[in-house]
Amino acid sequence: MYRIFDYRVPFCGAIVVTILFFKYAGISKQVQIYQEFMKSFVEFGSLCFGVLLTFFGIVIQSSSETIRRMKRRTKNFNRFIVYNRDIIIFSLVLTIFAYILGNLNFWKITTYSISELVISIFIGAFTYFIYGLLYLLIIFFNLLRQHED
């Protein structure tokens, strides 16, 4: 059951958002706005990468009583660690993607709707990333709640 919400739901949601955004958003008139959004995501993505990586290191290396109790719940703790690792990697990849594509001048190419496709893929990936962050918080607070019980 958890595998569905961990990977399939956000992936399917990102694909649906990408398709709907590509089909209905009318991107061609607002390409500059989306390029600026991609450029500005670099700071947010870098911040999320750093915070998540630091949090990951603290949780793995900590020997406090709270973390030890969390580690005893091995199924949820392992799920938290694996999902945190995946979101860290995805954050890094999406930030690099946003940096490269936000600073390129391919936006002037009008052949085959390349810019619309790239923007739609980015919006879908952004949706996946936000879902992943929120879901990671839910898993973490669930571990903390189990610790208190």
Short mmCIF file of N, CA and C in Angstrom, two decimals:
data_model
loop_
_atom_site.label_atom_id
_atom_site.label_comp_id
_atom_site.label_asym_id
_atom_site.label_seq_id
_atom_site.Cartn_x
_atom_site.Cartn_y
_atom_site.Cartn_z
N MET A 1 0.82 -1.20 0.00
CA MET A 1 0.00 0.00 0.00
C MET A 1 0.86 1.26 0.00
N TYR A 2 1.94 1.23 0.82
CA TYR A 2 2.79 2.42 0.88
C TYR A 2 3.50 2.69 -0.44
N ARG A 3 3.85 1.63 -1.17
CA ARG A 3 4.56 1.82 -2.43
C ARG A 3 3.71 2.62 -3.41
N ILE A 4 2.41 2.48 -3.34
CA ILE A 4 1.52 3.23 -4.23
C ILE A 4 1.64 4.72 -3.95
N PHE A 5 1.56 5.11 -2.67
CA PHE A 5 1.63 6.52 -2.32
C PHE A 5 3.06 7.05 -2.37
N ASP A 6 4.04 6.17 -2.22
CA ASP A 6 5.43 6.61 -2.26
C ASP A 6 5.88 6.96 -3.68
N TYR A 7 5.46 6.14 -4.65
CA TYR A 7 6.03 6.32 -5.99
C TYR A 7 5.00 6.43 -7.10
N ARG A 8 3.96 5.63 -7.08
CA ARG A 8 3.04 5.61 -8.22
C ARG A 8 2.13 6.82 -8.27
N VAL A 9 1.56 7.21 -7.15
CA VAL A 9 0.65 8.35 -7.13
C VAL A 9 1.36 9.64 -7.56
N PRO A 10 2.54 9.96 -6.99
CA PRO A 10 3.18 11.21 -7.45
C PRO A 10 3.63 11.14 -8.90
N PHE A 11 4.07 9.97 -9.36
CA PHE A 11 4.50 9.85 -10.75
C PHE A 11 3.31 10.03 -11.70
N CYS A 12 2.21 9.37 -11.40
CA CYS A 12 1.01 9.52 -12.24
C CYS A 12 0.48 10.94 -12.18
N GLY A 13 0.51 11.54 -10.99
CA GLY A 13 0.08 12.94 -10.86
C GLY A 13 0.95 13.88 -11.67
N ALA A 14 2.26 13.65 -11.65
CA ALA A 14 3.17 14.50 -12.43
C ALA A 14 2.92 14.34 -13.93
N ILE A 15 2.64 13.13 -14.37
CA ILE A 15 2.36 12.92 -15.80
C ILE A 15 1.07 13.62 -16.19
N VAL A 16 0.05 13.50 -15.35
CA VAL A 16 -1.23 14.16 -15.65
C VAL A 16 -1.06 15.67 -15.68
N VAL A 17 -0.34 16.23 -14.72
CA VAL A 17 -0.10 17.68 -14.70
C VAL A 17 0.68 18.11 -15.93
N THR A 18 1.68 17.33 -16.32
CA THR A 18 2.46 17.65 -17.51
C THR A 18 1.60 17.68 -18.75
N ILE A 19 0.78 16.67 -18.93
CA ILE A 19 -0.09 16.60 -20.12
C ILE A 19 -1.10 17.72 -20.12
N LEU A 20 -1.76 17.94 -18.99
CA LEU A 20 -2.76 19.01 -18.93
C LEU A 20 -2.14 20.38 -19.11
N PHE A 21 -0.98 20.59 -18.53
CA PHE A 21 -0.30 21.87 -18.68
C PHE A 21 0.11 22.10 -20.12
N PHE A 22 0.61 21.06 -20.77
CA PHE A 22 1.02 21.18 -22.17
C PHE A 22 -0.18 21.47 -23.06
N LYS A 23 -1.29 20.83 -22.76
CA LYS A 23 -2.45 20.94 -23.63
C LYS A 23 -3.25 22.22 -23.41
N TYR A 24 -3.38 22.67 -22.17
CA TYR A 24 -4.33 23.74 -21.88
C TYR A 24 -3.73 25.04 -21.34
N ALA A 25 -2.49 25.09 -21.05
CA ALA A 25 -1.95 26.27 -20.36
C ALA A 25 -1.72 27.47 -21.26
N GLY A 26 -1.56 27.28 -22.54
CA GLY A 26 -1.26 28.42 -23.41
C GLY A 26 0.09 29.02 -23.11
N ILE A 27 1.09 28.18 -23.11
CA ILE A 27 2.44 28.56 -22.68
C ILE A 27 3.11 29.52 -23.66
N SER A 28 2.81 29.39 -24.93
CA SER A 28 3.58 30.09 -25.96
C SER A 28 3.60 31.61 -25.77
N LYS A 29 2.56 32.17 -25.17
CA LYS A 29 2.52 33.62 -24.98
C LYS A 29 3.25 34.06 -23.71
N GLN A 30 3.54 33.12 -22.82
CA GLN A 30 4.11 33.46 -21.53
C GLN A 30 5.43 32.74 -21.27
N VAL A 31 6.19 32.48 -22.30
CA VAL A 31 7.43 31.72 -22.16
C VAL A 31 8.41 32.42 -21.23
N GLN A 32 8.51 33.73 -21.29
CA GLN A 32 9.46 34.47 -20.45
C GLN A 32 9.12 34.31 -18.97
N ILE A 33 7.84 34.30 -18.66
CA ILE A 33 7.42 34.14 -17.26
C ILE A 33 7.86 32.78 -16.73
N TYR A 34 7.67 31.74 -17.53
CA TYR A 34 8.05 30.40 -17.11
C TYR A 34 9.57 30.24 -17.05
N GLN A 35 10.28 30.91 -17.93
CA GLN A 35 11.73 30.87 -17.87
C GLN A 35 12.22 31.53 -16.58
N GLU A 36 11.61 32.62 -16.21
CA GLU A 36 11.98 33.27 -14.95
C GLU A 36 11.63 32.39 -13.74
N PHE A 37 10.50 31.68 -13.84
CA PHE A 37 10.13 30.75 -12.77
C PHE A 37 11.18 29.65 -12.63
N MET A 38 11.65 29.13 -13.76
CA MET A 38 12.67 28.09 -13.71
C MET A 38 13.97 28.64 -13.14
N LYS A 39 14.33 29.86 -13.52
CA LYS A 39 15.54 30.47 -12.96
C LYS A 39 15.42 30.67 -11.45
N SER A 40 14.24 31.08 -11.01
CA SER A 40 14.06 31.34 -9.58
C SER A 40 13.94 30.04 -8.78
N PHE A 41 13.61 28.94 -9.43
CA PHE A 41 13.54 27.67 -8.72
C PHE A 41 14.91 27.20 -8.26
N VAL A 42 15.96 27.66 -8.91
CA VAL A 42 17.31 27.21 -8.56
C VAL A 42 17.61 27.50 -7.08
N GLU A 43 17.25 28.68 -6.60
CA GLU A 43 17.49 29.00 -5.19
C GLU A 43 16.66 28.10 -4.28
N PHE A 44 15.38 27.93 -4.61
CA PHE A 44 14.51 27.09 -3.79
C PHE A 44 14.97 25.64 -3.80
N GLY A 45 15.33 25.13 -4.96
CA GLY A 45 15.79 23.75 -5.07
C GLY A 45 17.09 23.53 -4.32
N SER A 46 18.00 24.49 -4.41
CA SER A 46 19.27 24.39 -3.68
C SER A 46 19.04 24.42 -2.17
N LEU A 47 18.14 25.28 -1.75
CA LEU A 47 17.80 25.35 -0.33
C LEU A 47 17.21 24.03 0.15
N CYS A 48 16.26 23.48 -0.60
CA CYS A 48 15.65 22.20 -0.22
C CYS A 48 16.67 21.08 -0.21
N PHE A 49 17.56 21.07 -1.20
CA PHE A 49 18.61 20.06 -1.25
C PHE A 49 19.48 20.12 0.00
N GLY A 50 19.92 21.31 0.35
CA GLY A 50 20.78 21.47 1.51
C GLY A 50 20.09 21.10 2.82
N VAL A 51 18.86 21.54 2.99
CA VAL A 51 18.13 21.24 4.21
C VAL A 51 17.86 19.75 4.32
N LEU A 52 17.41 19.13 3.23
CA LEU A 52 17.12 17.70 3.27
C LEU A 52 18.37 16.86 3.49
N LEU A 53 19.47 17.26 2.88
CA LEU A 53 20.72 16.53 3.06
C LEU A 53 21.22 16.66 4.50
N THR A 54 21.12 17.85 5.07
CA THR A 54 21.52 18.05 6.46
C THR A 54 20.63 17.24 7.39
N PHE A 55 19.34 17.29 7.14
CA PHE A 55 18.38 16.54 7.96
C PHE A 55 18.66 15.04 7.86
N PHE A 56 18.96 14.57 6.66
CA PHE A 56 19.28 13.17 6.43
C PHE A 56 20.50 12.76 7.25
N GLY A 57 21.54 13.59 7.20
CA GLY A 57 22.76 13.30 7.95
C GLY A 57 22.53 13.31 9.45
N ILE A 58 21.74 14.23 9.93
CA ILE A 58 21.46 14.30 11.37
C ILE A 58 20.69 13.07 11.82
N VAL A 59 19.69 12.67 11.06
CA VAL A 59 18.87 11.52 11.44
C VAL A 59 19.70 10.24 11.41
N ILE A 60 20.55 10.08 10.42
CA ILE A 60 21.36 8.86 10.30
C ILE A 60 22.40 8.78 11.41
N GLN A 61 23.05 9.90 11.72
CA GLN A 61 24.18 9.87 12.65
C GLN A 61 23.80 10.12 14.10
N SER A 62 22.60 10.58 14.35
CA SER A 62 22.22 10.94 15.71
C SER A 62 22.06 9.72 16.60
N SER A 63 22.40 9.91 17.85
CA SER A 63 22.23 8.83 18.81
C SER A 63 21.32 9.26 19.96
N SER A 64 20.48 10.24 19.69
CA SER A 64 19.56 10.70 20.74
C SER A 64 18.47 9.65 20.98
N GLU A 65 17.81 9.79 22.08
CA GLU A 65 16.77 8.83 22.46
C GLU A 65 15.61 8.84 21.45
N THR A 66 15.26 10.00 20.97
CA THR A 66 14.17 10.09 19.99
C THR A 66 14.52 9.35 18.71
N ILE A 67 15.70 9.54 18.21
CA ILE A 67 16.11 8.87 16.97
C ILE A 67 16.24 7.36 17.20
N ARG A 68 16.74 6.95 18.36
CA ARG A 68 16.83 5.51 18.64
C ARG A 68 15.46 4.86 18.67
N ARG A 69 14.49 5.54 19.24
CA ARG A 69 13.13 5.00 19.25
C ARG A 69 12.54 4.96 17.84
N MET A 70 12.87 5.98 17.06
CA MET A 70 12.39 5.98 15.67
C MET A 70 13.01 4.82 14.90
N LYS A 71 14.29 4.55 15.15
CA LYS A 71 14.98 3.47 14.44
C LYS A 71 14.43 2.10 14.81
N ARG A 72 13.86 1.98 16.00
CA ARG A 72 13.26 0.70 16.39
C ARG A 72 12.05 0.35 15.54
N ARG A 73 11.38 1.33 15.02
CA ARG A 73 10.26 1.10 14.11
C ARG A 73 10.85 0.99 12.70
N THR A 74 11.50 -0.12 12.46
CA THR A 74 12.35 -0.27 11.28
C THR A 74 11.62 -0.08 9.97
N LYS A 75 10.39 -0.55 9.86
CA LYS A 75 9.69 -0.44 8.57
C LYS A 75 9.46 1.02 8.20
N ASN A 76 8.89 1.79 9.12
CA ASN A 76 8.64 3.21 8.83
C ASN A 76 9.93 4.01 8.76
N PHE A 77 10.90 3.68 9.59
CA PHE A 77 12.16 4.40 9.56
C PHE A 77 12.91 4.16 8.25
N ASN A 78 12.96 2.90 7.82
CA ASN A 78 13.62 2.59 6.54
C ASN A 78 12.89 3.26 5.38
N ARG A 79 11.58 3.28 5.44
CA ARG A 79 10.78 3.96 4.42
C ARG A 79 11.12 5.45 4.40
N PHE A 80 11.23 6.05 5.57
CA PHE A 80 11.59 7.46 5.68
C PHE A 80 12.97 7.73 5.09
N ILE A 81 13.94 6.88 5.42
CA ILE A 81 15.30 7.07 4.93
C ILE A 81 15.37 6.93 3.42
N VAL A 82 14.74 5.90 2.88
CA VAL A 82 14.77 5.68 1.43
C VAL A 82 14.05 6.82 0.70
N TYR A 83 12.92 7.24 1.20
CA TYR A 83 12.17 8.32 0.54
C TYR A 83 12.92 9.64 0.65
N ASN A 84 13.55 9.88 1.79
CA ASN A 84 14.35 11.10 1.95
C ASN A 84 15.50 11.11 0.96
N ARG A 85 16.17 9.97 0.81
CA ARG A 85 17.27 9.87 -0.15
C ARG A 85 16.78 10.15 -1.57
N ASP A 86 15.64 9.57 -1.93
CA ASP A 86 15.10 9.77 -3.27
C ASP A 86 14.74 11.23 -3.53
N ILE A 87 14.16 11.89 -2.54
CA ILE A 87 13.78 13.30 -2.71
C ILE A 87 15.03 14.18 -2.78
N ILE A 88 16.08 13.83 -2.05
CA ILE A 88 17.33 14.59 -2.12
C ILE A 88 17.92 14.50 -3.53
N ILE A 89 17.97 13.31 -4.07
CA ILE A 89 18.50 13.13 -5.43
C ILE A 89 17.63 13.85 -6.45
N PHE A 90 16.31 13.72 -6.30
CA PHE A 90 15.40 14.39 -7.24
C PHE A 90 15.53 15.90 -7.14
N SER A 91 15.71 16.41 -5.93
CA SER A 91 15.91 17.85 -5.74
C SER A 91 17.16 18.33 -6.46
N LEU A 92 18.24 17.58 -6.36
CA LEU A 92 19.47 17.95 -7.04
C LEU A 92 19.29 17.94 -8.56
N VAL A 93 18.67 16.88 -9.07
CA VAL A 93 18.47 16.76 -10.52
C VAL A 93 17.56 17.89 -11.03
N LEU A 94 16.47 18.15 -10.32
CA LEU A 94 15.54 19.19 -10.76
C LEU A 94 16.19 20.58 -10.69
N THR A 95 17.03 20.81 -9.70
CA THR A 95 17.73 22.09 -9.59
C THR A 95 18.71 22.27 -10.74
N ILE A 96 19.44 21.23 -11.07
CA ILE A 96 20.37 21.31 -12.21
C ILE A 96 19.60 21.52 -13.51
N PHE A 97 18.51 20.79 -13.67
CA PHE A 97 17.64 20.94 -14.84
C PHE A 97 17.15 22.39 -14.96
N ALA A 98 16.68 22.96 -13.84
CA ALA A 98 16.18 24.34 -13.86
C ALA A 98 17.29 25.33 -14.14
N TYR A 99 18.48 25.09 -13.61
CA TYR A 99 19.59 26.01 -13.84
C TYR A 99 20.01 26.01 -15.31
N ILE A 100 20.15 24.82 -15.87
CA ILE A 100 20.59 24.73 -17.27
C ILE A 100 19.53 25.30 -18.20
N LEU A 101 18.30 24.86 -18.05
CA LEU A 101 17.26 25.29 -18.98
C LEU A 101 16.79 26.72 -18.72
N GLY A 102 16.93 27.20 -17.50
CA GLY A 102 16.55 28.58 -17.22
C GLY A 102 17.51 29.58 -17.81
N ASN A 103 18.73 29.15 -18.09
CA ASN A 103 19.74 30.08 -18.62
C ASN A 103 20.06 29.87 -20.10
N LEU A 104 19.42 28.90 -20.73
CA LEU A 104 19.63 28.69 -22.16
C LEU A 104 18.70 29.59 -22.97
N ASN A 105 19.05 29.79 -24.21
CA ASN A 105 18.22 30.60 -25.08
C ASN A 105 17.49 29.75 -26.11
N PHE A 106 17.09 28.56 -25.72
CA PHE A 106 16.34 27.72 -26.65
C PHE A 106 14.89 28.17 -26.74
N TRP A 107 14.51 29.12 -25.92
CA TRP A 107 13.11 29.56 -25.85
C TRP A 107 12.67 30.24 -27.14
N LYS A 108 13.63 30.71 -27.92
CA LYS A 108 13.27 31.39 -29.17
C LYS A 108 12.97 30.40 -30.30
N ILE A 109 13.29 29.12 -30.10
CA ILE A 109 13.02 28.11 -31.11
C ILE A 109 11.53 27.79 -31.08
N THR A 110 10.87 27.94 -32.18
CA THR A 110 9.42 27.72 -32.21
C THR A 110 9.06 26.40 -32.88
N THR A 111 10.03 25.68 -33.38
CA THR A 111 9.76 24.44 -34.07
C THR A 111 9.37 23.35 -33.09
N TYR A 112 8.34 22.62 -33.39
CA TYR A 112 7.90 21.43 -32.64
C TYR A 112 7.54 21.70 -31.19
N SER A 113 7.26 22.91 -30.82
CA SER A 113 6.84 23.25 -29.46
C SER A 113 7.83 22.77 -28.40
N ILE A 114 9.10 22.92 -28.67
CA ILE A 114 10.12 22.44 -27.73
C ILE A 114 10.02 23.17 -26.40
N SER A 115 9.89 24.47 -26.44
CA SER A 115 9.83 25.21 -25.17
C SER A 115 8.59 24.85 -24.37
N GLU A 116 7.46 24.66 -25.03
CA GLU A 116 6.24 24.27 -24.31
C GLU A 116 6.40 22.89 -23.67
N LEU A 117 7.04 21.98 -24.38
CA LEU A 117 7.25 20.64 -23.85
C LEU A 117 8.19 20.66 -22.65
N VAL A 118 9.27 21.41 -22.74
CA VAL A 118 10.24 21.50 -21.64
C VAL A 118 9.59 22.14 -20.42
N ILE A 119 8.83 23.20 -20.61
CA ILE A 119 8.16 23.86 -19.50
C ILE A 119 7.14 22.92 -18.86
N SER A 120 6.40 22.19 -19.67
CA SER A 120 5.41 21.25 -19.14
C SER A 120 6.06 20.14 -18.33
N ILE A 121 7.17 19.62 -18.82
CA ILE A 121 7.90 18.59 -18.08
C ILE A 121 8.42 19.15 -16.75
N PHE A 122 8.91 20.38 -16.78
CA PHE A 122 9.39 21.00 -15.55
C PHE A 122 8.26 21.18 -14.54
N ILE A 123 7.11 21.63 -15.00
CA ILE A 123 5.96 21.83 -14.09
C ILE A 123 5.52 20.49 -13.51
N GLY A 124 5.51 19.44 -14.33
CA GLY A 124 5.18 18.11 -13.82
C GLY A 124 6.19 17.63 -12.79
N ALA A 125 7.46 17.84 -13.06
CA ALA A 125 8.51 17.45 -12.11
C ALA A 125 8.42 18.28 -10.83
N PHE A 126 8.09 19.53 -10.96
CA PHE A 126 7.90 20.40 -9.80
C PHE A 126 6.74 19.88 -8.94
N THR A 127 5.67 19.43 -9.58
CA THR A 127 4.54 18.85 -8.87
C THR A 127 4.98 17.61 -8.10
N TYR A 128 5.75 16.75 -8.74
CA TYR A 128 6.28 15.55 -8.10
C TYR A 128 7.14 15.92 -6.89
N PHE A 129 7.95 16.94 -7.04
CA PHE A 129 8.85 17.38 -5.97
C PHE A 129 8.07 17.91 -4.77
N ILE A 130 7.08 18.74 -5.02
CA ILE A 130 6.28 19.29 -3.92
C ILE A 130 5.52 18.18 -3.21
N TYR A 131 4.95 17.24 -3.97
CA TYR A 131 4.28 16.09 -3.36
C TYR A 131 5.27 15.31 -2.50
N GLY A 132 6.48 15.11 -3.02
CA GLY A 132 7.50 14.37 -2.28
C GLY A 132 7.88 15.05 -0.98
N LEU A 133 8.02 16.36 -1.00
CA LEU A 133 8.35 17.09 0.22
C LEU A 133 7.24 16.96 1.26
N LEU A 134 6.01 17.15 0.82
CA LEU A 134 4.89 17.06 1.75
C LEU A 134 4.73 15.64 2.29
N TYR A 135 4.90 14.65 1.43
CA TYR A 135 4.77 13.27 1.85
C TYR A 135 5.89 12.88 2.82
N LEU A 136 7.08 13.41 2.59
CA LEU A 136 8.19 13.16 3.50
C LEU A 136 7.89 13.73 4.89
N LEU A 137 7.30 14.90 4.93
CA LEU A 137 6.91 15.48 6.21
C LEU A 137 5.85 14.62 6.91
N ILE A 138 4.92 14.09 6.15
CA ILE A 138 3.89 13.22 6.74
C ILE A 138 4.53 11.97 7.34
N ILE A 139 5.47 11.37 6.61
CA ILE A 139 6.14 10.18 7.14
C ILE A 139 6.91 10.52 8.42
N PHE A 140 7.60 11.66 8.41
CA PHE A 140 8.39 12.05 9.58
C PHE A 140 7.49 12.31 10.78
N PHE A 141 6.40 13.04 10.59
CA PHE A 141 5.51 13.31 11.71
C PHE A 141 4.80 12.05 12.18
N ASN A 142 4.58 11.11 11.28
CA ASN A 142 4.03 9.83 11.68
C ASN A 142 5.02 9.07 12.57
N LEU A 143 6.30 9.12 12.22
CA LEU A 143 7.32 8.50 13.08
C LEU A 143 7.38 9.18 14.45
N LEU A 144 7.29 10.50 14.46
CA LEU A 144 7.32 11.20 15.74
C LEU A 144 6.09 10.87 16.58
N ARG A 145 4.94 10.78 15.94
CA ARG A 145 3.71 10.44 16.66
C ARG A 145 3.80 9.04 17.25
N GLN A 146 4.38 8.11 16.49
CA GLN A 146 4.55 6.75 17.00
C GLN A 146 5.54 6.74 18.16
N HIS A 147 6.50 7.63 18.12
CA HIS A 147 7.48 7.73 19.20
C HIS A 147 6.79 8.18 20.50
N GLU A 148 5.85 9.11 20.38
CA GLU A 148 5.17 9.63 21.56
C GLU A 148 4.19 8.64 22.16
N ASP A 149 3.67 7.72 21.35
CA ASP A 149 2.68 6.73 21.84
C ASP A 149 3.29 5.65 22.67
#
